XYZ file of C-alpha atoms in Angstrom:
747
model
C 2.117 30.298 23.478
C 3.826 31.973 26.435
C 0.448 33.184 27.706
C -0.997 29.676 27.445
C 1.978 28.263 29.346
C 1.671 30.890 32.088
C -2.034 30.183 32.476
C -1.358 26.476 32.901
C 1.436 27.107 35.365
C -0.898 29.069 37.645
C -2.445 25.783 38.715
C 0.532 23.462 38.596
C -1.144 20.658 40.536
C -4.261 20.693 38.378
C -2.212 20.814 35.172
C 0.025 17.953 36.277
C -2.924 15.797 37.342
C -4.683 16.418 34.024
C -1.497 15.504 32.140
C -1.150 12.363 34.248
C -4.746 11.299 33.533
C -4.159 11.604 29.793
C -0.757 9.946 30.113
C -2.160 6.855 31.817
C -4.829 6.514 29.111
C -2.250 6.837 26.316
C 0.087 4.414 28.095
C -2.790 1.918 28.367
C -3.490 2.106 24.643
C 0.206 1.699 23.761
C 0.738 -1.204 26.181
C -2.453 -3.073 25.245
C -1.911 -2.495 21.524
C 1.648 -3.782 21.871
C 0.325 -6.982 23.422
C -2.169 -7.320 20.577
C 0.579 -6.714 18.022
C 2.787 -9.304 19.734
C 0.077 -11.961 19.592
C -0.741 -11.120 15.966
C 2.884 -11.086 14.783
C 3.542 -14.301 16.707
C 0.804 -16.200 14.895
C 1.830 -14.629 11.587
C 5.405 -15.805 12.071
C 4.252 -19.407 12.373
C 3.163 -19.326 8.755
C 5.884 -17.174 7.232
C 9.156 -17.361 9.156
C 10.394 -20.908 8.466
C 11.927 -20.129 5.080
C 9.381 -22.343 3.327
C 7.979 -21.702 -0.121
C 4.652 -23.359 0.706
C 2.858 -24.281 3.891
C 0.389 -27.182 3.998
C -2.130 -27.199 6.851
C -5.489 -28.741 7.634
C -8.235 -27.338 5.446
C -10.737 -25.081 7.211
C -8.624 -24.923 10.403
C -9.442 -21.601 12.070
C -5.836 -21.173 13.267
C -2.531 -22.853 12.531
C -2.203 -24.115 16.125
C -5.493 -26.000 15.681
C -4.362 -27.703 12.472
C -3.664 -31.444 12.622
C -2.373 -33.545 9.690
C -1.448 -37.225 9.458
C 2.327 -37.596 9.258
C 1.966 -40.051 6.391
C 0.852 -37.189 4.179
C 4.431 -35.929 4.311
C 5.684 -38.984 2.387
C 3.099 -38.387 -0.328
C 4.035 -34.707 -0.537
C 7.664 -35.661 -1.105
C 6.640 -37.660 -4.161
C 4.977 -34.705 -5.888
C 7.052 -33.432 -8.832
C 8.783 -30.160 -8.063
C 8.904 -30.623 -4.274
C 12.490 -30.517 -3.003
C 12.073 -30.770 0.795
C 9.271 -31.412 3.267
C 9.502 -30.714 7.005
C 6.766 -31.459 9.521
C 6.238 -29.209 12.563
C 4.140 -29.356 15.702
C 3.230 -26.096 17.425
C 1.550 -26.288 20.816
C 0.672 -23.965 23.698
C 1.781 -25.734 26.867
C 0.793 -24.613 30.349
C 3.712 -24.224 32.738
C 3.442 -22.935 36.325
C 5.440 -19.832 35.382
C 3.969 -19.351 31.907
C 0.358 -20.310 31.075
C 0.925 -19.926 27.307
C 4.330 -21.436 26.606
C 4.974 -22.070 22.901
C 6.620 -25.413 22.164
C 7.746 -26.241 18.628
C 8.335 -29.851 17.625
C 10.855 -30.001 14.761
C 12.681 -32.715 12.830
C 16.422 -32.062 13.494
C 17.128 -33.026 9.853
C 14.539 -30.609 8.403
C 15.390 -27.319 6.713
C 13.130 -25.424 9.141
C 15.839 -25.774 11.819
C 17.768 -23.065 9.978
C 15.170 -20.586 11.207
C 16.557 -20.792 14.760
C 19.766 -18.759 15.116
C 21.913 -20.514 17.718
C 23.454 -18.185 20.321
C 24.909 -20.850 22.597
C 25.407 -24.592 22.327
C 24.051 -26.475 19.322
C 20.759 -27.462 17.667
C 18.856 -30.494 18.918
C 20.101 -33.758 17.409
C 18.185 -36.466 19.254
C 15.391 -37.315 21.655
C 14.969 -35.677 25.092
C 16.970 -32.644 24.004
C 15.664 -29.094 23.988
C 16.606 -25.679 22.650
C 15.398 -22.702 24.660
C 14.546 -19.292 23.287
C 16.672 -16.441 24.580
C 13.844 -15.048 26.723
C 13.019 -18.483 28.121
C 16.624 -19.097 29.143
C 16.726 -15.721 30.900
C 13.379 -15.962 32.691
C 13.840 -19.555 33.800
C 17.561 -19.061 34.563
C 18.561 -22.059 32.462
C 21.773 -22.737 30.578
C 23.465 -25.428 28.521
C 23.371 -28.774 30.308
C 20.469 -27.898 32.613
C 17.195 -29.811 32.700
C 13.999 -28.117 31.565
C 10.651 -29.687 32.403
C 7.461 -29.524 30.348
C 4.566 -31.175 32.147
C 6.043 -34.363 33.602
C 8.929 -34.770 31.125
C 12.476 -33.502 31.537
C 14.699 -32.423 28.623
C 18.410 -31.575 28.543
C 19.173 -28.053 27.322
C 21.614 -28.239 24.388
C 21.137 -24.822 22.797
C 19.917 -21.249 23.182
C 18.402 -19.607 20.092
C 16.931 -16.317 18.911
C 14.543 -15.588 16.041
C 13.366 -12.058 16.826
C 9.773 -13.256 17.314
C 8.478 -13.058 20.883
C 6.329 -16.174 20.543
C 9.371 -18.251 19.624
C 12.050 -16.551 21.732
C 9.808 -17.053 24.750
C 9.284 -20.739 23.904
C 11.293 -23.866 23.208
C 12.063 -26.410 20.477
C 12.113 -30.170 21.006
C 12.405 -33.207 18.747
C 9.298 -33.811 16.606
C 8.925 -37.323 18.035
C 9.117 -35.965 21.598
C 6.412 -33.397 20.806
C 4.174 -36.093 19.325
C 4.456 -38.090 22.520
C 4.247 -35.131 24.903
C 1.100 -33.689 23.325
C -0.498 -37.020 22.398
C -0.146 -36.375 18.645
C 1.480 -39.637 17.611
C 1.996 -39.890 13.833
C 0.543 -36.387 13.407
C 1.903 -32.877 12.843
C 0.425 -29.371 12.843
C 1.607 -28.454 9.357
C 4.220 -29.181 6.686
C 6.706 -26.671 5.297
C 7.738 -27.248 1.682
C 10.587 -26.063 -0.505
C 10.206 -26.360 -4.259
C 13.004 -27.016 -6.744
C 12.063 -24.169 -9.057
C 10.073 -21.143 -7.859
C 8.571 -20.767 -11.325
C 6.657 -24.037 -10.735
C 5.311 -23.109 -7.305
C 1.755 -22.499 -8.511
C 1.717 -25.808 -10.387
C 2.937 -27.644 -7.279
C 0.251 -25.940 -5.253
C -2.522 -26.950 -7.645
C -1.267 -30.536 -7.657
C -1.369 -30.748 -3.856
C -4.856 -29.235 -3.638
C -6.142 -31.627 -6.291
C -4.692 -34.677 -4.535
C -5.631 -33.748 -0.933
C -9.144 -32.364 -0.568
C -8.689 -31.996 3.220
C -5.512 -29.886 3.048
C -4.973 -26.171 2.374
C -1.843 -24.768 0.720
C -0.597 -21.206 1.206
C 2.476 -19.334 0.098
C 4.696 -17.671 2.678
C 3.122 -14.388 3.793
C -0.100 -15.024 1.848
C -3.453 -14.233 3.523
C -4.887 -17.234 5.351
C -7.874 -18.324 7.404
C -6.379 -17.019 10.647
C -6.031 -13.436 9.392
C -9.415 -12.459 10.852
C -8.349 -13.647 14.308
C -5.037 -11.815 13.902
C -6.986 -8.671 13.048
C -8.998 -9.075 16.256
C -5.786 -9.273 18.293
C -4.508 -6.075 16.696
C -7.718 -4.175 17.449
C -8.039 -5.555 20.989
C -5.728 -2.956 22.529
C -7.692 -0.037 21.127
C -11.007 -1.524 22.193
C -9.874 -2.070 25.786
C -7.884 1.154 26.050
C -10.590 3.413 24.645
C -12.426 3.486 27.976
C -9.361 4.763 29.812
C -8.984 7.364 27.062
C -12.630 8.460 27.449
C -12.251 8.902 31.205
C -9.086 10.945 30.661
C -10.759 12.981 27.914
C -13.701 13.962 30.104
C -11.215 14.826 32.829
C -9.504 17.153 30.338
C -12.798 18.845 29.439
C -13.598 19.242 33.125
C -10.236 20.877 33.791
C -10.562 23.329 30.922
C -14.106 24.248 31.957
C -12.921 25.012 35.486
C -10.107 27.089 34.035
C -12.651 29.106 32.059
C -14.947 29.522 35.103
C -12.245 30.849 37.387
C -10.831 33.160 34.689
C -14.180 34.591 33.614
C -13.293 38.136 34.739
C -9.884 37.893 33.032
C -11.498 36.776 29.770
C -13.981 39.649 30.094
C -11.106 42.114 30.444
C -9.365 40.666 27.387
C -12.573 40.936 25.375
C -13.031 44.535 26.538
C -9.437 45.300 25.450
C -10.275 44.218 21.924
C -9.573 40.482 21.826
C -11.747 38.834 19.195
C -13.624 35.637 19.952
C -11.287 33.736 17.654
C -8.270 34.807 19.711
C -9.917 33.721 22.977
C -10.872 30.457 21.338
C -7.283 29.934 20.206
C -5.899 30.668 23.682
C -8.070 28.073 25.430
C -7.531 25.485 22.681
C -3.768 26.024 22.753
C -3.783 25.407 26.514
C -5.770 22.186 26.036
C -3.474 20.989 23.240
C -0.376 21.838 25.277
C -1.593 19.804 28.247
C -2.652 16.973 25.936
C 0.646 16.985 24.046
C 2.717 16.894 27.222
C 0.413 14.201 28.611
C 0.833 12.234 25.394
C 4.638 12.399 25.630
C 4.476 11.306 29.250
C 2.065 8.523 28.241
C 4.470 7.261 25.591
C 7.185 7.079 28.224
C 4.874 5.288 30.673
C 3.797 2.878 27.933
C 7.402 2.006 27.134
C 8.019 1.503 30.850
C 5.016 -0.813 31.188
C 6.236 -2.883 28.254
C 9.734 -3.062 29.764
C 8.276 -4.286 33.063
C 6.133 -6.838 31.234
C 9.196 -8.247 29.484
C 10.528 -9.208 32.903
C 7.590 -11.584 33.461
C 7.816 -15.065 31.972
C 4.002 -15.249 31.945
C 3.533 -12.540 29.315
C 6.960 -11.772 27.801
C 6.420 -14.102 24.844
C 3.242 -12.217 23.928
C 5.222 -9.066 23.169
C 6.903 -8.178 19.866
C 10.689 -7.792 19.757
C 10.278 -4.028 19.283
C 7.351 -1.678 19.797
C 6.029 -0.624 16.377
C 6.697 3.124 15.882
C 3.160 3.484 14.527
C 1.839 2.892 18.055
C 3.739 5.937 19.335
C 2.258 8.036 16.546
C -1.223 6.713 17.324
C -0.731 7.476 21.015
C 0.288 11.079 20.339
C -2.507 11.602 17.810
C -4.975 10.229 20.356
C -3.683 12.580 23.049
C -3.892 15.632 20.779
C -7.358 14.596 19.630
C -8.365 14.398 23.289
C -7.008 17.898 23.780
C -8.920 19.234 20.789
C -12.208 17.549 21.758
C -11.805 18.222 25.494
C -10.947 21.871 24.912
C -13.487 22.616 22.179
C -16.536 23.251 24.371
C -14.681 25.221 27.084
C -13.023 27.310 24.348
C -16.366 27.970 22.662
C -17.912 28.915 26.010
C -15.049 31.283 26.789
C -15.288 32.903 23.358
C -18.997 33.608 23.805
C -18.744 35.274 27.210
C -20.220 38.774 27.118
C -17.461 41.218 28.227
C -19.637 43.233 30.668
C -21.192 40.177 32.339
C -17.816 38.431 32.540
C -16.198 41.414 34.263
C -18.968 41.389 36.910
C -18.231 37.737 37.707
C -16.788 36.976 41.135
C -14.247 34.197 41.592
C -14.568 31.594 44.281
C -17.866 30.083 45.253
C -20.185 32.761 44.022
C -21.692 31.220 40.910
C -25.037 31.330 39.164
C -27.287 28.417 39.998
C -29.827 27.180 37.537
C -33.355 26.201 38.578
C -32.510 22.480 38.657
C -29.307 23.111 40.611
C -31.232 25.066 43.268
C -33.844 22.321 43.464
C -31.196 19.636 43.930
C -29.415 21.738 46.541
C -32.673 22.020 48.495
C -33.190 18.265 48.277
C -29.680 17.311 49.385
C -28.198 19.443 52.102
C -24.620 19.169 53.346
C -22.480 16.943 51.225
C -24.625 17.226 48.080
C -25.062 20.997 48.412
C -21.366 21.626 47.781
C -21.370 19.259 44.809
C -24.110 21.223 43.084
C -22.331 24.534 43.352
C -20.625 23.497 40.124
C -23.296 21.340 38.455
C -21.426 21.136 35.148
C -18.273 19.918 36.842
C -20.208 17.459 38.996
C -22.112 15.982 36.065
C -19.012 15.734 33.863
C -17.051 14.077 36.656
C -19.883 11.630 37.281
C -20.054 10.897 33.552
C -16.290 10.410 33.219
C -15.958 8.161 36.246
C -19.248 6.488 35.310
C -17.743 5.410 31.992
C -14.865 3.777 33.852
C -17.169 2.077 36.353
C -19.519 1.053 33.537
C -16.591 -0.517 31.697
C -15.713 -2.581 34.768
C -19.376 -3.574 35.215
C -19.502 -4.700 31.588
C -16.305 -6.765 31.857
C -17.463 -8.436 35.070
C -20.898 -9.190 33.602
C -19.298 -10.613 30.454
C -17.067 -12.891 32.536
C -20.023 -14.186 34.526
C -22.087 -14.616 31.361
C -19.425 -16.464 29.382
C -18.663 -18.750 32.328
C -22.360 -19.537 32.698
C -22.658 -20.311 28.981
C -19.610 -22.549 29.026
C -20.811 -24.368 32.142
C -24.133 -25.083 30.406
C -22.275 -26.215 27.311
C -20.037 -28.670 29.173
C -22.644 -30.021 31.541
C -25.498 -30.140 29.043
C -27.674 -29.171 31.979
C -27.452 -32.723 33.302
C -23.804 -33.602 33.963
C -22.673 -33.394 37.579
C -18.909 -33.550 37.013
C -16.661 -32.320 34.170
C -13.223 -33.749 33.337
C -10.600 -32.411 30.931
C -6.873 -32.747 30.344
C -4.845 -31.294 33.201
C -2.410 -28.391 32.619
C -4.059 -27.283 29.370
C -3.637 -23.638 28.379
C -6.764 -23.592 26.198
C -9.958 -25.643 26.203
C -9.631 -26.358 22.479
C -6.321 -28.147 23.152
C -7.681 -30.542 25.795
C -7.169 -34.211 24.868
C -8.609 -37.086 26.926
C -8.160 -40.754 26.023
C -11.520 -42.489 25.559
C -10.266 -45.443 27.582
C -10.305 -43.247 30.695
C -14.062 -42.828 30.228
C -14.477 -46.600 30.439
C -12.389 -46.751 33.624
C -14.327 -43.909 35.251
C -17.684 -45.438 34.267
C -16.821 -48.560 36.253
C -16.269 -46.745 39.549
C -18.944 -46.669 42.279
C -21.408 -43.787 42.268
C -21.098 -43.180 38.507
C -24.313 -43.394 36.482
C -22.959 -42.544 33.026
C -19.997 -40.966 31.232
C -20.313 -39.018 27.968
C -17.506 -37.773 25.759
C -17.556 -34.380 24.036
C -15.062 -33.368 21.359
C -14.922 -29.639 20.771
C -13.245 -27.927 17.829
C -13.402 -24.921 15.528
C -13.403 -25.010 11.745
C -14.313 -22.461 9.092
C -16.408 -22.136 5.960
C -16.054 -19.742 3.018
C -18.879 -17.560 4.405
C -18.281 -18.255 8.087
C -14.790 -17.761 9.582
C -15.619 -19.535 12.858
C -17.820 -22.616 13.002
C -17.918 -24.494 16.293
C -18.196 -28.241 15.902
C -19.344 -30.573 18.689
C -18.651 -34.256 18.404
C -21.033 -36.413 20.474
C -21.838 -40.108 20.671
C -25.529 -40.645 19.714
C -25.687 -43.543 22.170
C -24.588 -41.511 25.198
C -26.658 -39.405 27.590
C -25.205 -36.065 26.455
C -27.246 -36.097 23.229
C -30.427 -35.701 25.287
C -29.265 -32.137 25.914
C -30.040 -31.154 22.301
C -33.570 -29.831 21.768
C -34.292 -30.776 18.158
C -37.019 -28.533 16.692
C -36.865 -29.771 13.105
C -35.974 -33.213 11.766
C -34.273 -35.624 14.138
C -31.053 -36.139 16.094
C -27.940 -37.577 14.434
C -27.734 -41.366 14.447
C -24.835 -42.295 12.209
C -21.699 -40.924 10.578
C -21.854 -38.183 7.922
C -24.991 -36.750 9.511
C -25.117 -33.311 11.096
C -27.432 -31.230 13.240
C -27.269 -27.461 12.837
C -27.933 -24.958 15.577
C -30.641 -22.449 14.709
C -28.216 -19.524 14.401
C -25.900 -21.540 12.160
C -28.799 -22.727 10.001
C -30.041 -19.172 9.536
C -26.569 -17.841 8.807
C -25.828 -20.552 6.256
C -29.369 -20.562 4.869
C -29.563 -24.346 5.275
C -32.376 -26.671 6.277
C -33.139 -30.337 6.904
C -32.219 -32.442 3.874
C -29.540 -30.032 2.610
C -25.847 -30.862 2.529
C -22.908 -29.002 4.023
C -19.174 -29.511 3.537
C -16.312 -28.687 5.884
C -12.940 -30.267 6.541
C -13.086 -32.056 3.175
C -16.180 -34.104 4.150
C -19.806 -33.687 3.075
C -22.529 -34.102 5.711
C -26.293 -34.415 5.349
C -28.375 -32.151 7.592
C -30.868 -34.274 9.534
C -31.961 -31.853 12.243
C -32.073 -28.272 13.561
C -31.711 -27.697 17.297
C -32.275 -24.764 19.660
C -30.520 -25.137 22.998
C -30.821 -21.481 24.008
C -27.055 -20.996 24.094
C -25.406 -18.943 21.342
C -22.234 -21.021 21.605
C -24.204 -24.130 20.718
C -26.872 -22.647 18.468
C -24.175 -21.057 16.266
C -22.430 -24.413 15.860
C -23.061 -27.887 14.519
C -23.151 -31.341 16.076
C -21.755 -34.427 14.371
C -21.009 -37.934 15.586
C -17.998 -38.367 17.816
C -16.264 -40.568 15.226
C -16.734 -37.926 12.517
C -15.343 -35.244 14.834
C -12.349 -37.397 15.748
C -11.621 -37.860 12.078
C -12.154 -34.162 11.316
C -9.815 -32.941 14.047
C -7.344 -35.859 13.733
C -7.958 -37.035 17.301
C -8.585 -40.787 17.053
C -10.090 -42.286 20.198
C -9.844 -38.936 21.974
C -12.304 -36.402 23.369
C -11.959 -32.890 24.779
C -14.152 -33.295 27.856
C -15.950 -35.981 29.815
C -19.398 -35.293 31.247
C -20.125 -37.521 34.251
C -23.542 -38.209 35.759
C -23.734 -39.444 39.349
C -26.269 -41.566 41.147
C -26.125 -38.961 43.944
C -25.435 -35.443 42.552
C -24.993 -34.078 46.092
C -21.671 -35.929 46.306
C -20.248 -34.234 43.203
C -17.412 -32.283 44.948
C -16.314 -35.347 46.945
C -16.357 -37.758 43.981
C -14.616 -35.187 41.756
C -11.753 -34.944 44.266
C -11.502 -38.751 44.471
C -11.439 -39.108 40.683
C -8.792 -36.401 40.280
C -6.585 -38.195 42.797
C -7.046 -41.450 40.890
C -6.474 -39.869 37.460
C -3.788 -37.171 37.877
C -3.657 -36.578 34.115
C -7.152 -35.091 34.335
C -8.589 -31.951 35.926
C -11.947 -32.991 37.399
C -14.458 -30.684 39.086
C -18.118 -30.361 39.918
C -19.868 -28.792 36.928
C -20.652 -25.530 38.710
C -16.992 -25.011 39.679
C -15.150 -26.274 36.624
C -14.824 -23.005 34.711
C -13.270 -21.385 37.794
C -10.315 -23.759 37.385
C -9.897 -23.447 33.623
C -6.887 -21.479 32.396
C -9.046 -19.759 29.774
C -11.101 -18.016 32.440
C -8.136 -17.466 34.767
C -6.538 -15.474 31.945
C -9.767 -13.568 31.333
C -10.079 -12.665 35.017
C -6.428 -11.597 35.201
C -6.783 -9.377 32.135
C -9.995 -7.794 33.378
C -8.418 -7.304 36.807
C -5.524 -5.418 35.221
C -7.994 -3.238 33.326
C -9.885 -2.562 36.567
C -6.640 -1.375 38.195
C -5.956 0.816 35.167
C -9.425 2.342 35.387
C -8.932 2.830 39.120
C -5.713 4.771 38.496
C -7.204 7.011 35.788
C -10.418 7.539 37.753
C -8.500 8.268 40.935
C -6.468 10.937 39.149
C -9.617 12.541 37.727
C -11.306 12.489 41.145
C -8.239 13.962 42.827
C -8.118 16.734 40.243
C -11.787 17.585 40.749
C -11.521 17.661 44.527
C -8.341 19.736 44.358
C -10.218 22.283 42.231
C -13.041 22.258 44.776
C -10.623 22.922 47.622
C -8.853 25.720 45.713
C -12.032 27.616 44.911
C -13.337 27.239 48.467
C -10.138 28.271 50.187
C -11.753 31.362 51.731
C -14.760 29.342 52.873
C -12.507 26.771 54.541
C -10.592 29.624 56.192
C -13.858 30.994 57.609
C -14.831 27.534 58.921
C -11.436 27.108 60.553
C -11.704 30.598 62.096
C -15.136 29.647 63.462
C -13.605 26.695 65.306
C -13.804 23.791 62.867
C -11.069 21.312 63.654
C -8.931 19.730 60.972
C -10.660 16.389 61.368
C -14.030 17.963 60.607
C -12.671 19.654 57.467
C -11.114 16.343 56.415
C -14.432 14.549 56.825
C -16.300 17.246 54.910
C -14.088 16.978 51.822
C -13.913 13.176 51.980
C -17.697 12.875 52.297
C -18.131 15.109 49.245
C -15.670 12.950 47.326
C -17.484 9.769 48.362
C -20.857 11.288 47.462
C -19.566 12.241 44.023
C -18.115 8.759 43.501
C -21.407 7.189 44.615
C -23.204 9.249 41.992
C -20.598 8.127 39.455
C -21.160 4.520 40.540
C -24.897 4.780 39.907
C -24.231 6.366 36.521
C -21.670 3.619 35.836
C -24.200 0.872 36.555
C -26.544 2.421 34.008
C -23.743 2.786 31.452
C -22.531 -0.789 32.003
C -26.017 -2.233 31.556
C -26.586 -0.087 28.460
C -23.238 -1.141 26.948
C -24.107 -4.787 27.553
C -27.386 -4.325 25.703
C -25.631 -2.631 22.781
C -22.988 -5.376 22.555
C -25.622 -8.071 22.386
C -27.176 -6.261 19.435
C -23.960 -6.581 17.376
C -24.870 -8.624 14.266
C -21.913 -11.032 14.193
C -20.641 -11.432 17.753
C -23.592 -10.147 19.768
C -25.208 -13.534 20.495
C -21.926 -14.796 21.997
C -21.561 -11.863 24.388
C -23.925 -12.916 27.126
C -23.942 -10.593 30.125
C -25.269 -11.465 33.569
C -25.674 -8.758 36.209
C -25.760 -10.382 39.625
C -26.504 -8.466 42.866
C -22.960 -9.200 44.055
C -21.555 -7.754 40.837
C -23.554 -4.529 41.175
C -22.529 -4.201 44.822
C -18.865 -4.699 43.899
C -19.180 -1.961 41.267
C -20.530 0.506 43.842
C -17.740 -0.435 46.266
C -15.259 0.095 43.437
C -16.721 3.562 42.829
C -16.545 4.462 46.526
C -12.939 3.316 46.619
C -12.297 5.681 43.715
C -13.746 8.484 45.808
C -11.615 7.626 48.820
C -8.480 7.280 46.701
C -8.993 10.540 44.833
C -10.330 12.551 47.737
C -7.809 11.807 50.465
C -4.985 14.105 49.336
C -7.264 17.103 48.613
C -8.941 16.542 51.997
C -5.555 16.424 53.721
C -4.484 19.548 51.857
C -7.631 21.343 52.986
C -6.775 20.591 56.632
C -3.315 22.158 56.225
C -4.732 25.534 55.201
C -4.005 28.200 57.813
C -7.123 30.272 58.627
C -5.489 33.702 58.154
C -3.773 32.780 54.877
C -6.954 31.142 53.588
C -9.009 34.249 54.343
C -6.557 36.362 52.342
C -6.807 34.035 49.325
C -8.055 35.630 46.086
């Protein structure tokens, strides 16, 4: 162990940079997984933390926040034998300037669910226009008892500060149920009911009674698996999926470092072999060095991850997405990942060291004198100058290009996915024929948008408007299909012309449905069959193929059926507006938005750029790009530092021959930029290949459309060159500080 430590300490800078690269990757996994755990535990708490024995929600609702139930059902539930108490709750994600996903709970002050909120200051809400703030909300917004807190255009007086231990709730607020119904346009409706039974031994009987009486409601026990568990599972795995690319870059950086360590210590290893060291002992020495670096990097990564989470808690925009405490299992996973990186990254270098022939190894010269393969010599002849130095160590160059290429490829994939999803959603909303799109203003998620149908009539009467079509969008589920997108359209409006019916006919009346081709194949249904969801049976009258996975994997029903299904009477999600002069779309959109401030109105091509859904996606991908930039920059810096170290004598000769510092600086920087350019080209190939593989995924592949635009590819190459500049500057500066005489003496 002491020998391994001494070997690592010979190159302190290289060791520290390698540790830092692994640490950033581990920190990324811990931070991203913590966010995923916070989102998952937050949604889980909505169905298990109220102290209820049973929860009644809308049948087939994909998530509890999408459930809508008529308030009158509560009175009928109270009449069921064995039911002691019934409390209705509204849960909604509001969009505030400081917090795009602000959880607001609407509660009846007289209901037993109010006991869930532990009051720290003040009192619980007792009447209208009062609000309780979660502890995190009060801190981030600097609000106290007696202050006014605004949600959208309504002000509420703060009467209490509470804590539940759940980030979703402690970073949100609680208002009167009636206020929530008005604020979120859910009059006489709730999200779900919480029930207490008189005798727990009768709970199953009560449940069966409710399910028999209400065919459109689902009943679950507290903590029991529900429809939203699959989405919760996706949140929990999100951190690992996004962090794995940072881990891969760090892992290849580790392998690169250990290979360089073996190269420069070839003579030493030859001596040890000649002195009687067995291959197994050499193997163990190199592996122990790799595991030591990885373990220390893992510990540093855990600390960085905790620091990132602590910084995130200071932001009102994301604090409520974090759990109250970081699960200890994430620390264990982070350390296991780091050690696994060490084992994998050190395996090949250790094997190579163990198989060095003693006599040949002892003849090896350190520094730049290395054996070139035929391909390396050919490449060196093709690319003089900056590329010649790169191909002195072809293994290191190729591994660095591969490692950085993975990072660049990841960014390319994320950017292409963003462009692709935005394009798909634009086609979905515009139907290929709408010039302007309107939705509810200040909505955190497209599925929560609510627009009064009467606004469509008012807009249709304004000059320059040819037609206005309403679209109601929602998600339900089936026993064999966890996510089924449902589009509610009016058969009399222009939007229905967007559907290309290939079998049967378009819907004409209620209780009829058209299936997209992907949905029809997945459900094994055809024209004339029947399908049931949301407690209603529909007859399939047509199959359509619009060329968009988001539409072809869904179903279309009449607007009235959709309004009934999603409990949104006389409401739509979006308005599609056709103009007599499409060229005036931006101007008319601005005029309409000024006239209807409750709506967000944009030209079709620009609408997704203003949606919070895509703003969040871009922000998340931007953060991942910065993360990749940091890890890649560390790897590049490490590689260029190794290059400078092994060429110290050469640089001394060049300085003695009259090379100025500026020329040495340019030489190293140009090599770094050339290496990053190669990594960028590799990254483009990796990103395109990853996009192709994702689209082949059986369940989600059709939804993951990727579009590679020339601008996107150019941005990726610029990103790669920036990596080279970032990672190469310090080694280049260090090379200029070498004194000629000292450099010439370097061994």
